[in-house]
CSV table of C-alpha atoms in Angstrom, one decimal:
chain,number,residue,atom,x,y,z
A,9,MET,CA,-125.7,95.4,26.5
A,10,SER,CA,-127.5,96.5,29.5
A,11,GLY,CA,-129.6,99.3,28.6
A,12,THR,CA,-129.4,98.9,24.7
A,13,TYR,CA,-132.2,99.5,22.7
A,14,ASN,CA,-133.8,96.8,20.6
A,15,PRO,CA,-135.2,98.9,17.3
A,16,GLY,CA,-138.1,96.0,17.5
A,17,GLY,CA,-139.6,98.1,20.9
A,18,GLU,CA,-140.8,101.3,21.2
A,19,GLY,CA,-139.2,104.1,22.7
A,20,ALA,CA,-136.0,104.8,25.2
A,21,PRO,CA,-135.3,101.9,27.9
A,22,ILE,CA,-136.7,102.0,31.2
A,23,GLU,CA,-134.4,102.9,33.7
A,24,SER,CA,-136.5,102.6,36.8
A,25,THR,CA,-139.5,100.9,38.6
A,26,ASP,CA,-141.3,105.1,39.0
A,27,GLN,CA,-141.5,105.1,35.1
A,28,LEU,CA,-144.4,102.2,35.5
A,29,GLY,CA,-146.5,104.2,38.1
A,30,GLU,CA,-145.7,107.2,36.0
A,31,TYR,CA,-147.3,106.0,33.0
A,32,LEU,CA,-150.6,104.7,34.9
A,33,ALA,CA,-150.6,108.3,36.0
A,34,THR,CA,-150.5,109.3,32.4
A,35,GLY,CA,-154.5,107.9,31.7
A,36,CYS,CA,-155.6,110.7,34.5
A,37,LYS,CA,-158.1,113.6,32.5
A,38,PRO,CA,-160.2,115.9,33.4
A,39,ALA,CA,-164.3,114.9,33.7
A,40,GLU,CA,-165.7,116.2,30.7
A,41,ASN,CA,-162.8,114.3,28.4
A,42,PHE,CA,-164.0,111.0,29.9
A,43,ARG,CA,-165.1,108.3,27.3
A,44,ILE,CA,-166.6,105.0,27.2
A,45,GLY,CA,-164.9,101.7,25.9
A,46,THR,CA,-167.2,98.6,25.3
A,47,GLU,CA,-165.7,95.5,24.2
A,48,HIS,CA,-167.7,92.2,24.2
A,49,GLU,CA,-167.0,88.5,22.4
A,50,LYS,CA,-169.3,86.2,20.8
A,51,PHE,CA,-169.0,82.4,19.3
A,52,GLY,CA,-169.0,81.7,15.7
A,53,PHE,CA,-170.7,78.6,14.4
A,54,ALA,CA,-172.0,77.0,11.1
A,55,LEU,CA,-175.5,77.4,10.8
A,56,GLU,CA,-175.6,73.8,9.1
A,57,THR,CA,-173.8,72.2,11.7
A,58,HIS,CA,-173.5,74.0,14.9
A,59,ASP,CA,-169.7,73.4,14.5
A,60,PRO,CA,-166.9,76.3,15.4
A,61,LEU,CA,-165.8,78.4,12.9
A,62,SER,CA,-162.1,76.8,11.7
A,63,TYR,CA,-160.2,79.8,10.9
A,64,ASP,CA,-159.6,79.0,7.1
A,65,THR,CA,-161.9,75.9,6.0
A,66,GLU,CA,-164.1,75.2,2.5
A,67,GLY,CA,-167.4,75.9,4.5
A,68,PRO,CA,-167.8,79.0,6.7
A,69,SER,CA,-164.8,80.2,8.3
A,70,VAL,CA,-163.3,82.9,11.1
A,71,LEU,CA,-161.0,84.4,7.6
A,72,LYS,CA,-164.0,84.4,5.2
A,73,MET,CA,-165.8,86.6,8.5
A,74,LEU,CA,-162.9,88.8,8.2
A,75,GLU,CA,-162.6,88.9,4.5
A,76,GLY,CA,-166.5,90.0,4.1
A,77,LEU,CA,-166.5,92.6,6.6
A,78,LYS,CA,-163.6,94.6,5.1
A,79,ARG,CA,-166.4,96.3,2.7
A,80,PHE,CA,-167.3,98.0,5.4
A,81,ASP,CA,-163.9,100.2,5.4
A,82,TRP,CA,-162.3,98.3,8.1
A,83,GLU,CA,-159.1,98.3,7.6
A,84,PRO,CA,-156.8,94.7,7.7
A,85,VAL,CA,-154.1,93.6,10.0
A,86,GLU,CA,-151.8,90.6,9.5
A,87,GLU,CA,-150.0,88.5,12.0
A,88,GLY,CA,-147.3,86.2,10.0
A,89,GLY,CA,-149.2,86.6,6.9
A,90,HIS,CA,-152.5,85.4,8.3
A,91,LEU,CA,-155.5,88.4,8.6
A,92,VAL,CA,-156.0,88.3,12.2
A,93,ALA,CA,-158.0,91.5,12.9
A,94,LEU,CA,-159.7,94.7,11.2
A,95,LYS,CA,-159.2,98.3,12.2
A,96,ARG,CA,-161.7,101.0,11.8
A,97,ASN,CA,-162.1,104.7,13.1
A,98,GLY,CA,-160.6,103.6,16.8
A,99,ALA,CA,-162.6,100.5,17.0
A,100,SER,CA,-161.0,97.3,15.9
A,101,ILE,CA,-162.2,93.6,15.3
A,102,THR,CA,-159.8,91.0,17.1
A,103,LEU,CA,-159.5,87.2,17.6
A,104,GLU,CA,-159.3,85.6,21.0
A,105,PRO,CA,-158.0,82.3,21.3
A,106,GLY,CA,-160.2,79.7,19.8
A,107,GLY,CA,-161.9,82.0,17.2
A,108,GLN,CA,-164.4,84.2,19.3
A,109,PHE,CA,-164.9,87.4,17.6
A,110,GLU,CA,-164.1,90.4,20.1
A,111,LEU,CA,-165.2,94.2,18.9
A,112,SER,CA,-163.1,96.9,20.7
A,113,GLY,CA,-164.9,100.0,20.5
A,114,ALA,CA,-163.8,103.2,19.7
A,115,PRO,CA,-163.4,105.4,23.3
A,116,LEU,CA,-167.0,107.7,22.9
A,117,GLU,CA,-168.8,110.4,24.8
A,118,ASN,CA,-172.0,108.3,26.2
A,119,VAL,CA,-173.9,105.0,26.0
A,120,HIS,CA,-176.3,106.2,22.9
A,121,GLN,CA,-172.9,106.3,21.3
A,122,THR,CA,-171.5,103.2,22.7
A,123,CYS,CA,-174.7,101.2,21.9
A,124,ALA,CA,-175.1,102.6,18.4
A,125,GLU,CA,-171.4,101.5,17.8
A,126,VAL,CA,-172.6,97.7,18.9
A,127,ASN,CA,-175.7,97.7,17.0
A,128,ARG,CA,-173.9,98.6,13.8
A,129,HIS,CA,-171.0,96.0,14.3
A,130,LEU,CA,-174.0,93.2,15.0
A,131,LYS,CA,-175.7,94.3,12.1
A,132,GLU,CA,-172.6,94.2,9.9
A,133,VAL,CA,-171.7,90.8,11.0
A,134,ARG,CA,-175.2,89.2,10.3
A,135,GLU,CA,-174.8,90.6,6.8
A,136,VAL,CA,-171.3,88.8,6.4
A,137,ALA,CA,-172.3,85.6,8.4
A,138,ASP,CA,-176.0,85.2,6.4
A,139,GLU,CA,-173.9,85.3,3.2
A,140,ILE,CA,-171.1,82.2,4.3
A,141,GLY,CA,-174.2,80.4,6.3
A,142,ALA,CA,-172.5,81.2,10.2
A,143,GLY,CA,-173.8,82.3,12.9
A,144,PHE,CA,-172.8,84.0,16.1
A,145,LEU,CA,-173.9,83.2,19.3
A,146,GLY,CA,-174.0,85.6,23.3
A,147,LEU,CA,-173.3,83.5,25.6
A,148,GLY,CA,-170.6,83.7,28.4
A,149,PHE,CA,-169.3,79.9,27.8
A,150,SER,CA,-169.2,77.6,24.9
A,151,PRO,CA,-172.5,75.4,25.1
A,152,LYS,CA,-171.4,72.0,22.9
A,153,TRP,CA,-167.9,72.1,22.1
A,154,SER,CA,-164.9,70.6,23.6
A,155,LEU,CA,-161.2,71.4,23.7
A,156,GLU,CA,-160.5,69.2,21.1
A,157,ASP,CA,-163.3,70.8,18.7
A,158,THR,CA,-162.4,73.9,19.2
A,159,PRO,CA,-159.8,75.6,16.8
A,160,MET,CA,-157.3,77.3,17.8
A,161,MET,CA,-156.4,80.8,15.7
A,162,PRO,CA,-153.0,81.6,13.8
A,163,LYS,CA,-151.2,84.1,16.6
A,164,ALA,CA,-148.0,83.6,18.5
A,165,ARG,CA,-149.0,84.8,21.8
A,166,TYR,CA,-151.9,82.1,22.1
A,167,GLY,CA,-149.2,78.9,21.4
A,168,LEU,CA,-147.4,80.3,24.1
A,169,MET,CA,-150.2,81.1,26.2
A,170,LYS,CA,-151.6,77.8,25.3
A,171,ALA,CA,-148.6,75.7,26.6
A,172,TYR,CA,-148.0,77.9,29.9
A,173,MET,CA,-151.5,77.7,31.1
A,174,PRO,CA,-151.6,73.9,32.3
A,175,LYS,CA,-148.6,75.0,34.4
A,176,VAL,CA,-150.6,77.4,36.6
A,177,GLY,CA,-153.9,76.5,36.7
A,178,THR,CA,-156.5,73.4,35.6
A,179,LEU,CA,-159.1,75.8,33.5
A,180,GLY,CA,-156.8,78.2,31.4
A,181,HIS,CA,-157.6,76.1,28.1
A,182,GLN,CA,-161.1,76.5,29.3
A,183,MET,CA,-160.6,80.7,29.8
A,184,MET,CA,-158.8,80.7,26.1
A,185,PHE,CA,-161.1,78.6,23.9
A,186,ARG,CA,-164.2,78.3,25.5
A,187,SER,CA,-165.4,81.6,27.0
A,188,CYS,CA,-167.0,84.8,26.4
A,189,THR,CA,-167.3,88.5,27.9
A,190,VAL,CA,-168.4,91.9,28.0
A,191,GLN,CA,-166.5,94.9,29.3
A,192,THR,CA,-166.5,98.2,29.7
A,193,ASN,CA,-163.4,100.4,30.2
A,194,LEU,CA,-164.0,103.9,32.0
A,195,ASP,CA,-161.5,106.7,32.7
A,196,PHE,CA,-160.4,108.5,35.9
A,197,SER,CA,-159.3,112.4,36.6
A,198,SER,CA,-156.6,111.9,39.2
A,199,GLU,CA,-154.8,109.1,41.6
A,200,ALA,CA,-157.5,109.4,44.2
A,201,ASP,CA,-160.4,109.4,41.6
A,202,MET,CA,-158.6,106.1,40.2
A,203,VAL,CA,-158.4,104.2,43.6
A,204,LYS,CA,-162.1,105.3,44.8
A,205,LYS,CA,-163.2,103.8,41.1
A,206,PHE,CA,-161.0,100.8,41.2
A,207,ARG,CA,-162.2,100.1,44.8
A,208,VAL,CA,-166.0,100.5,44.3
A,209,SER,CA,-165.6,98.3,40.9
A,210,LEU,CA,-164.1,95.4,42.5
A,211,ALA,CA,-166.1,95.1,45.4
A,212,LEU,CA,-169.3,95.2,42.9
A,213,GLN,CA,-168.0,93.6,40.4
A,214,PRO,CA,-169.9,90.2,41.5
A,215,VAL,CA,-173.2,91.8,41.1
A,216,ALA,CA,-172.2,92.2,37.7
A,217,THR,CA,-171.3,88.8,37.5
A,218,ALA,CA,-175.0,88.0,38.8
A,219,LEU,CA,-176.8,90.4,36.8
A,220,PHE,CA,-175.4,89.2,33.6
A,221,ALA,CA,-175.0,85.6,34.4
A,222,ASN,CA,-175.3,83.9,31.2
A,223,SER,CA,-173.1,80.6,31.3
A,224,PRO,CA,-175.1,77.5,32.4
A,225,PHE,CA,-174.2,75.4,29.6
A,226,GLY,CA,-171.1,73.3,28.5
A,227,ASP,CA,-170.2,70.1,26.7
A,228,GLY,CA,-174.0,70.0,25.6
A,229,GLY,CA,-175.7,70.0,29.1
A,230,LEU,CA,-175.8,71.7,31.9
A,231,ASN,CA,-172.9,72.7,34.2
A,232,GLY,CA,-173.8,73.8,37.2
A,233,PHE,CA,-173.3,77.3,37.4
A,234,GLN,CA,-175.2,80.3,36.6
A,235,SER,CA,-171.9,81.5,34.8
A,236,TYR,CA,-169.7,79.3,34.2
A,237,ARG,CA,-167.4,81.8,32.9
A,238,SER,CA,-166.7,83.3,35.9
A,239,HIS,CA,-166.2,79.9,37.5
A,240,VAL,CA,-163.3,79.4,34.9
A,241,TRP,CA,-161.3,82.0,36.2
A,242,THR,CA,-161.0,80.7,39.5
A,243,ASP,CA,-158.4,78.3,38.4
A,244,THR,CA,-156.6,80.0,35.8
A,245,ASP,CA,-153.2,81.4,36.9
A,246,ASN,CA,-153.7,82.9,40.4
A,247,ASN,CA,-150.9,85.0,40.2
A,248,ARG,CA,-152.3,87.5,37.2
A,249,THR,CA,-156.3,86.8,38.6
A,250,GLY,CA,-158.9,87.4,41.3
A,251,MET,CA,-160.2,90.6,43.3
A,252,LEU,CA,-157.0,92.2,44.5
A,253,PRO,CA,-157.1,92.6,48.0
A,254,PHE,CA,-154.3,95.0,48.1
A,255,VAL,CA,-156.4,97.9,46.3
A,256,PHE,CA,-157.9,98.3,49.4
A,257,GLU,CA,-155.2,98.8,51.6
A,258,ASP,CA,-153.8,102.0,52.8
A,259,GLY,CA,-151.4,103.3,50.0
A,260,MET,CA,-152.9,102.3,47.2
A,261,SER,CA,-151.3,104.1,44.0
A,262,PHE,CA,-150.3,103.6,40.6
A,263,GLN,CA,-147.4,102.5,41.7
A,264,ARG,CA,-148.9,100.1,44.2
A,265,TYR,CA,-150.4,98.8,40.7
A,266,ALA,CA,-147.2,98.8,38.7
A,267,ASP,CA,-145.5,96.6,41.8
A,268,TYR,CA,-148.3,94.4,41.8
A,269,ALA,CA,-147.7,93.9,37.9
A,270,LEU,CA,-144.3,93.4,38.1
A,271,ASP,CA,-144.4,90.2,40.3
A,272,VAL,CA,-146.7,88.7,37.6
A,273,PRO,CA,-144.5,86.5,35.9
A,274,MET,CA,-144.7,87.2,32.3
A,275,TYR,CA,-145.8,85.7,28.8
A,276,PHE,CA,-143.7,87.2,26.0
A,277,VAL,CA,-141.6,90.0,24.9
A,278,LYS,CA,-142.6,91.6,21.5
A,279,ARG,CA,-139.5,92.2,18.8
A,280,ASN,CA,-139.9,93.2,14.9
A,281,GLY,CA,-143.2,91.6,14.9
A,282,GLU,CA,-142.5,88.2,16.8
A,283,TYR,CA,-143.3,87.0,20.0
A,284,LEU,CA,-140.5,85.7,22.1
A,285,ASP,CA,-141.3,83.3,25.0
A,286,ALA,CA,-140.5,84.6,28.1
A,287,THR,CA,-143.6,82.3,30.0
A,288,GLY,CA,-143.0,82.8,33.6
A,289,GLN,CA,-139.8,84.8,33.7
A,290,SER,CA,-139.5,88.3,35.8
A,291,PHE,CA,-140.0,91.6,34.1
A,292,ARG,CA,-138.3,92.8,37.4
A,293,ASP,CA,-135.3,90.6,35.7
A,294,PHE,CA,-136.0,92.5,32.5
A,295,LEU,CA,-135.6,95.9,34.0
A,296,ASP,CA,-132.2,95.0,35.4
A,297,GLY,CA,-131.6,93.8,31.8
A,298,ARG,CA,-131.5,89.9,33.0
A,299,LEU,CA,-134.4,88.6,31.0
A,300,PRO,CA,-133.4,85.0,29.7
A,301,ALA,CA,-135.6,85.5,26.7
A,302,LEU,CA,-133.7,88.8,25.7
A,303,PRO,CA,-130.3,88.9,27.8
A,304,GLY,CA,-128.9,92.1,28.3
A,305,GLU,CA,-131.4,93.9,27.2
A,306,LYS,CA,-133.7,96.1,28.8
A,307,PRO,CA,-137.5,96.9,28.5
A,308,VAL,CA,-139.1,99.6,26.3
A,309,MET,CA,-142.5,101.3,27.4
A,310,SER,CA,-144.5,99.1,24.8
A,311,ASP,CA,-143.0,96.1,26.9
A,312,TRP,CA,-144.7,97.3,29.9
A,313,GLU,CA,-148.0,97.8,27.9
A,314,ASP,CA,-148.0,94.2,26.6
A,315,HIS,CA,-147.1,92.9,30.2
A,316,LEU,CA,-150.3,94.9,31.6
A,317,SER,CA,-152.0,93.2,29.2
A,318,THR,CA,-151.6,89.9,30.6
A,319,LEU,CA,-152.9,90.4,33.8
A,320,PHE,CA,-156.5,89.1,34.2
A,321,PRO,CA,-157.9,90.7,37.5
A,322,GLU,CA,-161.9,91.2,38.1
A,323,VAL,CA,-161.2,94.8,37.0
A,324,ARG,CA,-157.8,95.7,35.3
A,325,LEU,CA,-155.9,98.8,35.6
A,326,LYS,CA,-154.0,100.2,32.6
A,327,THR,CA,-154.4,104.2,31.7
A,328,PHE,CA,-157.9,103.3,32.3
A,329,LEU,CA,-160.0,100.8,34.2
A,330,GLU,CA,-161.5,97.8,32.8
A,331,MET,CA,-164.2,95.8,33.9
A,332,ARG,CA,-163.8,92.4,33.5
A,333,GLY,CA,-167.0,90.6,35.4
A,334,ALA,CA,-169.7,89.7,33.2
A,335,ASP,CA,-170.6,87.2,30.7
A,336,SER,CA,-171.3,88.1,27.1
A,337,GLY,CA,-174.9,87.9,26.3
A,338,ALA,CA,-177.8,89.2,24.6
A,339,TRP,CA,-177.8,92.4,22.0
A,340,ASP,CA,-179.5,94.4,24.5
A,341,SER,CA,-177.4,93.3,27.7
A,342,LEU,CA,-174.3,95.1,25.3
A,343,CYS,CA,-175.8,98.0,25.7
A,344,ALA,CA,-176.7,97.6,29.5
A,345,LEU,CA,-173.1,96.8,31.4
A,346,PRO,CA,-171.0,100.2,30.0
A,347,ALA,CA,-174.7,102.3,31.2
A,348,PHE,CA,-174.4,100.2,34.4
A,349,TRP,CA,-171.1,101.3,35.5
A,350,VAL,CA,-170.9,104.4,33.8
A,351,GLY,CA,-174.0,105.5,36.0
A,352,LEU,CA,-171.9,104.6,39.0
A,353,LEU,CA,-168.3,105.5,38.4
A,354,TYR,CA,-169.2,109.0,36.3
A,355,ASP,CA,-170.9,110.6,38.5
A,356,ASP,CA,-169.2,112.0,41.9
A,357,THR,CA,-173.1,111.5,44.3
A,358,ALA,CA,-173.6,108.0,42.8
A,359,LEU,CA,-169.5,107.2,43.4
A,360,ASP,CA,-169.8,108.3,47.0
A,361,ALA,CA,-172.9,106.3,47.4
A,362,ALA,CA,-171.9,103.0,46.2
A,363,TRP,CA,-168.4,103.6,48.1
A,364,ASP,CA,-170.4,104.3,51.1
A,365,LEU,CA,-172.1,100.8,50.4
A,366,VAL,CA,-168.9,98.6,50.0
A,367,LYS,CA,-166.6,100.5,52.1
A,368,ASP,CA,-167.2,98.1,55.5
A,369,TRP,CA,-167.1,94.9,53.1
A,370,SER,CA,-163.9,92.5,54.3
A,371,ALA,CA,-161.8,90.8,51.6
A,372,ASP,CA,-163.0,87.4,52.8
A,373,GLU,CA,-166.6,89.4,52.6
A,374,ARG,CA,-165.6,89.9,48.5
A,375,GLU,CA,-164.3,86.9,47.6
A,376,GLY,CA,-167.0,84.7,49.4
A,377,LEU,CA,-169.5,87.1,46.9
A,378,ARG,CA,-167.4,86.6,43.8
A,379,LEU,CA,-167.6,82.9,44.4
A,380,ALA,CA,-171.4,82.7,45.0
A,381,ALA,CA,-172.3,84.9,42.1
A,382,GLY,CA,-170.8,82.4,39.4
A,383,ARG,CA,-172.5,79.7,41.0
A,384,HIS,CA,-175.5,81.1,42.2
A,385,GLY,CA,-176.5,84.3,40.7
A,386,LEU,CA,-179.1,86.3,41.8
A,387,ARG,CA,-179.5,83.7,44.5
A,388,ALA,CA,-176.6,83.9,46.2
A,389,GLY,CA,-176.9,85.1,49.8
A,390,TRP,CA,-175.6,88.3,51.0
A,391,ARG,CA,-174.8,89.2,54.5
A,392,ASP,CA,-178.9,89.1,56.4
A,393,HIS,CA,-180.4,89.6,52.2
A,394,SER,CA,-179.4,88.4,48.9
A,395,MET,CA,-178.0,89.1,45.8
A,396,ALA,CA,-180.7,90.3,44.0
A,397,ALA,CA,-181.8,92.5,47.0
A,398,LEU,CA,-178.2,93.9,46.6
A,399,ALA,CA,-178.2,94.4,42.7
A,400,ARG,CA,-181.5,96.0,43.3
A,401,GLU,CA,-179.9,98.8,45.7
A,402,VAL,CA,-177.0,99.2,43.2
A,403,LEU,CA,-179.4,99.9,39.8
A,404,VAL,CA,-180.8,102.7,42.4
A,405,ILE,CA,-177.8,104.4,42.6
A,406,SER,CA,-176.6,103.2,38.9
A,407,ARG,CA,-179.9,104.7,37.1
A,408,GLU,CA,-179.4,108.2,39.5
A,409,GLY,CA,-175.8,108.4,38.0
A,410,LEU,CA,-177.6,108.8,34.8
A,411,ASN,CA,-180.1,110.7,35.4
A,412,LYS,CA,-177.5,113.3,36.6
A,413,ARG,CA,-175.4,113.3,33.7
A,414,ARG,CA,-178.3,113.9,31.3
A,415,ARG,CA,-176.7,112.6,28.1
A,416,LEU,CA,-180.0,112.8,25.8
A,417,ASN,CA,-180.7,110.9,22.6
A,418,GLY,CA,-182.2,112.2,19.7
A,419,TYR,CA,-185.8,111.2,21.5
A,420,GLY,CA,-184.9,113.0,24.6
A,421,GLU,CA,-184.2,109.7,26.7
A,422,ASN,CA,-181.2,109.7,29.2
A,423,GLU,CA,-178.6,107.1,29.6
A,424,GLY,CA,-180.8,105.3,32.2
A,425,HIS,CA,-183.2,103.6,29.8
A,426,PHE,CA,-180.3,100.9,29.0
A,427,LEU,CA,-180.7,99.6,32.8
A,428,ASP,CA,-184.7,98.9,31.9
A,429,GLU,CA,-183.2,95.1,31.0
A,430,LEU,CA,-181.6,95.0,34.5
A,431,ASP,CA,-184.4,96.0,36.5
A,432,GLU,CA,-186.1,93.2,34.5
A,433,ILE,CA,-184.0,90.7,35.7
A,434,VAL,CA,-183.7,91.5,39.4
A,435,ALA,CA,-187.5,92.1,39.6
A,436,SER,CA,-188.4,88.8,38.3
A,437,GLY,CA,-185.1,87.2,40.0
A,438,ARG,CA,-184.3,85.2,37.0
A,439,THR,CA,-181.1,86.1,35.0
A,440,ARG,CA,-180.8,85.0,31.3
A,441,ALA,CA,-178.7,82.3,32.8
A,442,ASP,CA,-182.1,80.9,34.7
A,443,MET,CA,-184.1,81.3,31.2
A,444,LEU,CA,-182.1,79.0,29.5
A,445,ILE,CA,-181.8,76.3,32.5
A,446,GLU,CA,-185.9,76.9,32.3
A,447,ARG,CA,-185.6,76.3,28.3
A,448,PHE,CA,-183.1,73.2,28.7
A,449,ASN,CA,-185.5,71.2,30.9
A,450,GLY,CA,-188.7,72.1,29.4
A,451,GLU,CA,-189.4,73.0,25.7
A,452,TRP,CA,-186.0,71.8,24.8
A,453,ASP,CA,-186.5,68.3,26.6
A,454,GLY,CA,-182.7,68.3,27.4
A,455,SER,CA,-181.0,69.1,23.7
A,456,ILE,CA,-178.7,72.0,23.4
A,457,GLU,CA,-178.9,72.5,19.7
A,458,PRO,CA,-181.9,75.3,20.7
A,459,VAL,CA,-179.4,77.7,22.1
A,460,PHE,CA,-178.2,78.0,18.6
A,461,THR,CA,-181.5,79.8,17.7
A,462,GLU,CA,-182.5,81.2,21.1
A,463,ALA,CA,-178.8,82.8,21.6
A,464,ALA,CA,-177.7,84.0,18.3
A,465,TYR,CA,-177.8,87.9,17.4
């Protein structure tokens, strides 16, 4: 049966590893067609009890939220008879393992549009949530609920991941059920452009982690970190996470990333709407028709796309680049993150300046900065100065890039104003996490409950 095609996949069987790199290269597009995609997650909770939203209960629930949002022309998506997602005009609302609500925005032309999309979404969520007695938190990590308190959503892939995670790290369940992020997805014009953007964004991802640090709580108290969400990724599954030192080596290419992805163990194969357990199995074996989950069968391109989605480095390559280093946060921060990265990566002069800033950093320095950002935020040390000083320099470059883009809104403002909040954070030296810690130790008198008002949308 080697090379046969199961109609549960899409397309012809993959015959060579060259096709895997070629798939990534299909993302290349002219700069005038570059788009911005923003994704963010948030925690739902019951207003009365501050408990997490279960999928389907008598009181406020995830299912009631999804059902209520359909009034805004969202189309339902089911899995196994359960409503698990909504789609509308290139955007989607999906569920993370612990019920975190994720908006995956449509690819849009400028940050004004992405921010308007976020605003519309949060207003719709707020309307439905108010009706059912629910609220949503903008934090990077669950402030109160234990793993035992956190429900699991009825999606088959999450069951496979939950069983596999303890085999490869100690914090994988924390990542799945108790973390929330905001990320930005951006385009490239060529392989060389991809490599440069990949290197710059990987090196500077810890700066975003520090600027957006917003997860100082866990289990009802302080956890000792500015971004505990970032720390969780350091022991989730080191086969598929991290700062990818090979990206900075000579010969980096689409094919080099494909080779890396081939060596990451699989999670699943999807056939006819069902998820088959392939945890720990090899995509290379799959290419040879020797995958235990599907003996004798070769993968199709949809299998490769699924596999790429199970890699979790700080920057992930698909047919675009995903910035993955930031905690989810307050309303304004959801607009600030895409502005930060667009300013750095979508103007050539800014990209050159950012590369000049990071090109002599060693792999050890990049990894050290990543670890320090999660624990210390802007107070992390960097060479002979601080993360705050580095962030200030990076923000100048980003703002100059946004100014040069000259994408104006109806008031004549360019995208640079979305960075104002970040400038204030750097000027004060106080992250969102710092502010929450101060409140917890001060007027909250050691109680976590006020965060359900303070950090709610």
